[in-house]
Structures are given as structure tokens and as C-alpha cells.
Amino acid sequence: QAHSALRHLYSNRIYPCYIDRIREVLERWGGLWIIENVPGAPLRDPVQLCGSAFGLRVRRHRLFESNLPLRGTSCDHKAQGHPIDVSGTGGPRRNSQPGDHGGSRNKPRTIAEARAAMGIDWMTRYELSQAIPPVYAMYLAEQIVEAAMDCVPVKERRAGQRGLFMEATT
């Protein structure tokens, strides 16, 4: 929450930033990794994904940093029309004149509308407010698989380490 646009609503709360610590642990681990956060977060050379690029009714801009090259998406806001804002957990409200940039004027009328906007049919309202659309994960997973196809497993692991350790083939 340290870099969320809504963090200023609760100025009495402290939101620590763990990105540097997480990155350090992942780099020591040695496998393929991705860190996700919101625009404004201190990620290194991140790519951005936007729901409009996938035909979703949400924009939900998110940044992704990885230890492998990733491809981001371009936004397609014009084709998207008025986005649905699934942030927060407030009740359904939508004015007759929705704004162009989300916000409370574009809140979903129902949980079903919020779920459809995100491409998720199983989450609660709170869970939707915290989630990234599954299509983002699929898009990034395809890139990880492509990268993994160019790698071979490392034959020896350091004592006590688990997981997939890869090294690039030459």
C-alpha cells in the first residue's frame, strides 16, 4: 500500500515499502521471479500492463519488474470507453455521467459487474479491490515459459534451497 494513489486517505497510517528486501531475497534465491506493484512504486525497469489492452472494462495499471525481459502492453483507453473502478469496497454507485478516468463515478452497480470488469468470477468485493486480472498472470506466464524454454536446470543446488534454479544455455 506504500505507493497506492489512495494511501493519502489514511495519513495516520504507515505503509512500509518492502520492494528492495523482496528483490534481494529473490535475487539470492536464483529462480525466475516477477514483482508486481502500482505505478509510482520504485521498481527497476518495469513494464506496465493495462486492462484496456486485454479488452477488460478496468484499466488497473500495474507495473512488473523481473529478472527476465518482459513485454508490457500499450493502453487502449479510447476503445475501452468508460472504465469500471473496482478499487475500494464501497457500495454500488454510479452517476449518470461517468468520468473518463475511473474513480467513484464509475463504481460497479453489482458484484457481478465488478467481476465481469476484471475477468474474475469467484472473488468477493474486497478481494477484487486487491487483485490483478488473471489475464495479466497468463500474459506474464507465457513470457516466463518462453524464457524457461531457453534454460536448463542447474544440476547442483546449494544446501537447504528448494525451487527451480535455472541458468541460461549458450
CSV table of C-alpha atoms in Angstrom, one decimal:
chain,number,residue,atom,x,y,z
A,1,GLN,CA,0.0,0.0,0.0
A,2,ALA,CA,3.0,2.3,0.3
A,3,HIS,CA,2.7,3.5,-3.3
A,4,SER,CA,-1.1,3.4,-3.8
A,5,ALA,CA,-2.8,6.5,-5.1
A,6,LEU,CA,-5.2,6.1,-2.1
A,7,ARG,CA,-2.5,6.0,0.6
A,8,HIS,CA,-3.2,9.7,1.4
A,9,LEU,CA,-6.7,8.9,2.5
A,10,TYR,CA,-5.3,7.5,5.8
A,11,SER,CA,-2.4,9.8,6.5
A,12,ASN,CA,-2.1,8.5,10.1
A,13,ARG,CA,-1.1,5.0,8.8
A,14,ILE,CA,2.4,4.0,7.9
A,15,TYR,CA,2.8,1.8,4.9
A,16,PRO,CA,6.4,0.3,4.7
A,17,CYS,CA,7.9,-0.4,1.4
A,18,TYR,CA,9.4,-3.9,1.2
A,19,ILE,CA,10.3,-3.9,-2.5
A,20,ASP,CA,14.1,-3.7,-2.0
A,21,ARG,CA,14.1,-6.5,0.6
A,22,ILE,CA,11.9,-8.7,-1.6
A,23,ARG,CA,14.1,-8.1,-4.6
A,24,GLU,CA,17.2,-9.0,-2.6
A,25,VAL,CA,15.7,-12.3,-1.4
A,26,LEU,CA,14.5,-13.2,-4.9
A,27,GLU,CA,17.9,-12.4,-6.4
A,28,ARG,CA,19.6,-14.7,-3.8
A,29,TRP,CA,17.1,-17.4,-4.5
A,30,GLY,CA,18.2,-17.6,-8.1
A,31,GLY,CA,15.0,-18.6,-9.9
A,32,LEU,CA,12.8,-16.7,-12.3
A,33,TRP,CA,10.8,-14.0,-10.5
A,34,ILE,CA,8.4,-11.1,-11.0
A,35,ILE,CA,7.5,-8.3,-8.6
A,36,GLU,CA,4.1,-6.5,-9.1
A,37,ASN,CA,3.2,-3.1,-7.8
A,38,VAL,CA,1.3,0.1,-8.7
A,39,PRO,CA,2.5,3.0,-10.8
A,40,GLY,CA,4.9,5.1,-8.8
A,41,ALA,CA,6.5,2.2,-7.0
A,42,PRO,CA,10.3,2.1,-7.1
A,43,LEU,CA,10.6,-0.9,-9.4
A,44,ARG,CA,13.7,-1.3,-11.7
A,45,ASP,CA,12.9,-1.0,-15.4
A,46,PRO,CA,9.3,-2.2,-15.0
A,47,VAL,CA,6.8,-2.9,-17.8
A,48,GLN,CA,3.2,-1.8,-17.4
A,49,LEU,CA,0.0,-3.8,-18.1
A,50,CYS,CA,-3.4,-2.2,-18.6
A,51,GLY,CA,-6.8,-3.9,-18.6
A,52,SER,CA,-7.8,-1.9,-21.7
A,53,ALA,CA,-5.1,-3.8,-23.7
A,54,PHE,CA,-6.9,-7.1,-22.9
A,55,GLY,CA,-10.4,-5.9,-23.6
A,56,LEU,CA,-11.3,-5.6,-19.9
A,57,ARG,CA,-13.6,-2.8,-18.5
A,58,VAL,CA,-10.9,-1.9,-15.9
A,59,ARG,CA,-7.7,-0.1,-16.5
A,60,ARG,CA,-5.9,-1.4,-13.4
A,61,HIS,CA,-2.4,-0.2,-14.4
A,62,ARG,CA,0.2,-2.4,-12.8
A,63,LEU,CA,4.0,-2.4,-13.0
A,64,PHE,CA,6.0,-5.6,-13.2
A,65,GLU,CA,9.8,-6.0,-12.6
A,66,SER,CA,11.5,-9.2,-13.3
A,67,ASN,CA,14.9,-10.8,-13.7
A,68,LEU,CA,14.0,-11.7,-17.3
A,69,PRO,CA,13.0,-9.3,-20.1
A,70,LEU,CA,9.2,-8.8,-20.1
A,71,ARG,CA,6.9,-7.2,-22.7
A,72,GLY,CA,4.3,-4.7,-21.4
A,73,THR,CA,1.2,-3.6,-23.2
A,74,SER,CA,0.0,-0.4,-24.7
A,75,CYS,CA,-3.1,1.2,-23.3
A,76,ASP,CA,-6.3,1.2,-25.5
A,77,HIS,CA,-8.3,3.6,-23.4
A,78,LYS,CA,-10.3,5.0,-26.4
A,79,ALA,CA,-11.6,1.7,-27.5
A,80,GLN,CA,-12.4,0.8,-23.8
A,81,GLY,CA,-14.9,3.6,-23.2
A,82,HIS,CA,-15.7,4.4,-19.6
A,83,PRO,CA,-13.7,2.1,-17.3
A,84,ILE,CA,-15.2,0.5,-14.2
A,85,ASP,CA,-13.4,1.3,-10.9
A,86,VAL,CA,-13.2,-1.7,-8.7
A,87,SER,CA,-10.9,-0.1,-6.1
A,88,GLY,CA,-12.2,0.0,-2.5
A,89,THR,CA,-15.1,-1.9,-1.2
A,90,GLY,CA,-17.8,0.8,-1.1
A,91,GLY,CA,-21.3,0.1,-2.1
A,92,PRO,CA,-22.5,0.3,-5.7
A,93,ARG,CA,-22.7,3.8,-7.0
A,94,ARG,CA,-22.6,5.2,-10.5
A,95,ASN,CA,-23.7,8.6,-11.6
A,96,SER,CA,-25.4,9.1,-14.9
A,97,GLN,CA,-22.3,10.9,-16.2
A,98,PRO,CA,-19.3,8.7,-15.7
A,99,GLY,CA,-15.9,10.2,-15.7
A,100,ASP,CA,-13.1,9.1,-18.1
A,101,HIS,CA,-10.6,8.1,-15.5
A,102,GLY,CA,-12.4,5.8,-13.1
A,103,GLY,CA,-12.9,6.9,-9.6
A,104,SER,CA,-16.1,6.8,-7.6
A,105,ARG,CA,-18.2,8.0,-10.5
A,106,ASN,CA,-17.6,4.6,-12.3
A,107,LYS,CA,-18.1,2.2,-9.4
A,108,PRO,CA,-19.8,-1.1,-10.5
A,109,ARG,CA,-23.5,-1.4,-9.7
A,110,THR,CA,-23.2,-5.1,-8.6
A,111,ILE,CA,-20.6,-7.6,-7.7
A,112,ALA,CA,-21.3,-9.4,-11.0
A,113,GLU,CA,-20.4,-6.2,-12.9
A,114,ALA,CA,-17.2,-5.8,-10.9
A,115,ARG,CA,-16.3,-9.5,-11.5
A,116,ALA,CA,-17.0,-9.2,-15.2
A,117,ALA,CA,-14.9,-6.0,-15.5
A,118,MET,CA,-11.9,-7.8,-14.0
A,119,GLY,CA,-12.4,-11.1,-15.8
A,120,ILE,CA,-12.8,-12.9,-12.4
A,121,ASP,CA,-16.0,-14.7,-11.4
A,122,TRP,CA,-15.1,-16.1,-7.9
A,123,MET,CA,-13.9,-13.2,-5.7
A,124,THR,CA,-15.6,-11.1,-3.1
A,125,ARG,CA,-15.7,-7.3,-3.5
A,126,TYR,CA,-12.7,-6.9,-1.2
A,127,GLU,CA,-10.7,-9.5,-3.0
A,128,LEU,CA,-11.5,-7.8,-6.3
A,129,SER,CA,-10.2,-4.5,-5.0
A,130,GLN,CA,-6.8,-6.1,-4.2
A,131,ALA,CA,-6.5,-8.4,-7.3
A,132,ILE,CA,-4.8,-8.1,-10.6
A,133,PRO,CA,-6.9,-9.5,-13.5
A,134,PRO,CA,-6.0,-13.2,-14.3
A,135,VAL,CA,-5.2,-12.3,-17.9
A,136,TYR,CA,-2.2,-10.4,-16.6
A,137,ALA,CA,-0.8,-13.5,-15.0
A,138,MET,CA,-1.5,-15.5,-18.1
A,139,TYR,CA,0.3,-12.9,-20.3
A,140,LEU,CA,3.3,-12.9,-18.0
A,141,ALA,CA,3.3,-16.7,-17.5
A,142,GLU,CA,3.6,-17.1,-21.3
A,143,GLN,CA,6.7,-15.0,-21.2
A,144,ILE,CA,8.2,-17.0,-18.4
A,145,VAL,CA,7.6,-20.2,-20.2
A,146,GLU,CA,9.3,-18.8,-23.3
A,147,ALA,CA,12.3,-17.8,-21.2
A,148,ALA,CA,12.4,-21.2,-19.4
A,149,MET,CA,12.5,-23.0,-22.8
A,150,ASP,CA,15.9,-21.3,-23.3
A,151,CYS,CA,17.2,-22.5,-19.9
A,152,VAL,CA,18.3,-25.8,-18.4
A,153,PRO,CA,18.0,-26.9,-14.8
A,154,VAL,CA,21.1,-26.3,-12.6
A,155,LYS,CA,22.4,-29.7,-11.6
A,156,GLU,CA,23.5,-28.7,-8.1
A,157,ARG,CA,21.6,-26.6,-5.6
A,158,ARG,CA,23.0,-25.0,-2.6
A,159,ALA,CA,22.3,-27.0,0.6
A,160,GLY,CA,18.8,-26.2,2.0
A,161,GLN,CA,17.5,-24.4,-1.1
A,162,ARG,CA,14.3,-25.5,-2.8
A,163,GLY,CA,12.6,-24.5,-6.0
A,164,LEU,CA,13.5,-24.2,-9.7
A,165,PHE,CA,17.0,-22.9,-10.3
A,166,MET,CA,17.8,-22.1,-13.9
A,167,GLU,CA,20.8,-20.9,-15.9
A,168,ALA,CA,20.7,-19.8,-19.5
A,169,THR,CA,22.1,-22.1,-22.1
A,170,THR,CA,24.5,-20.6,-24.6
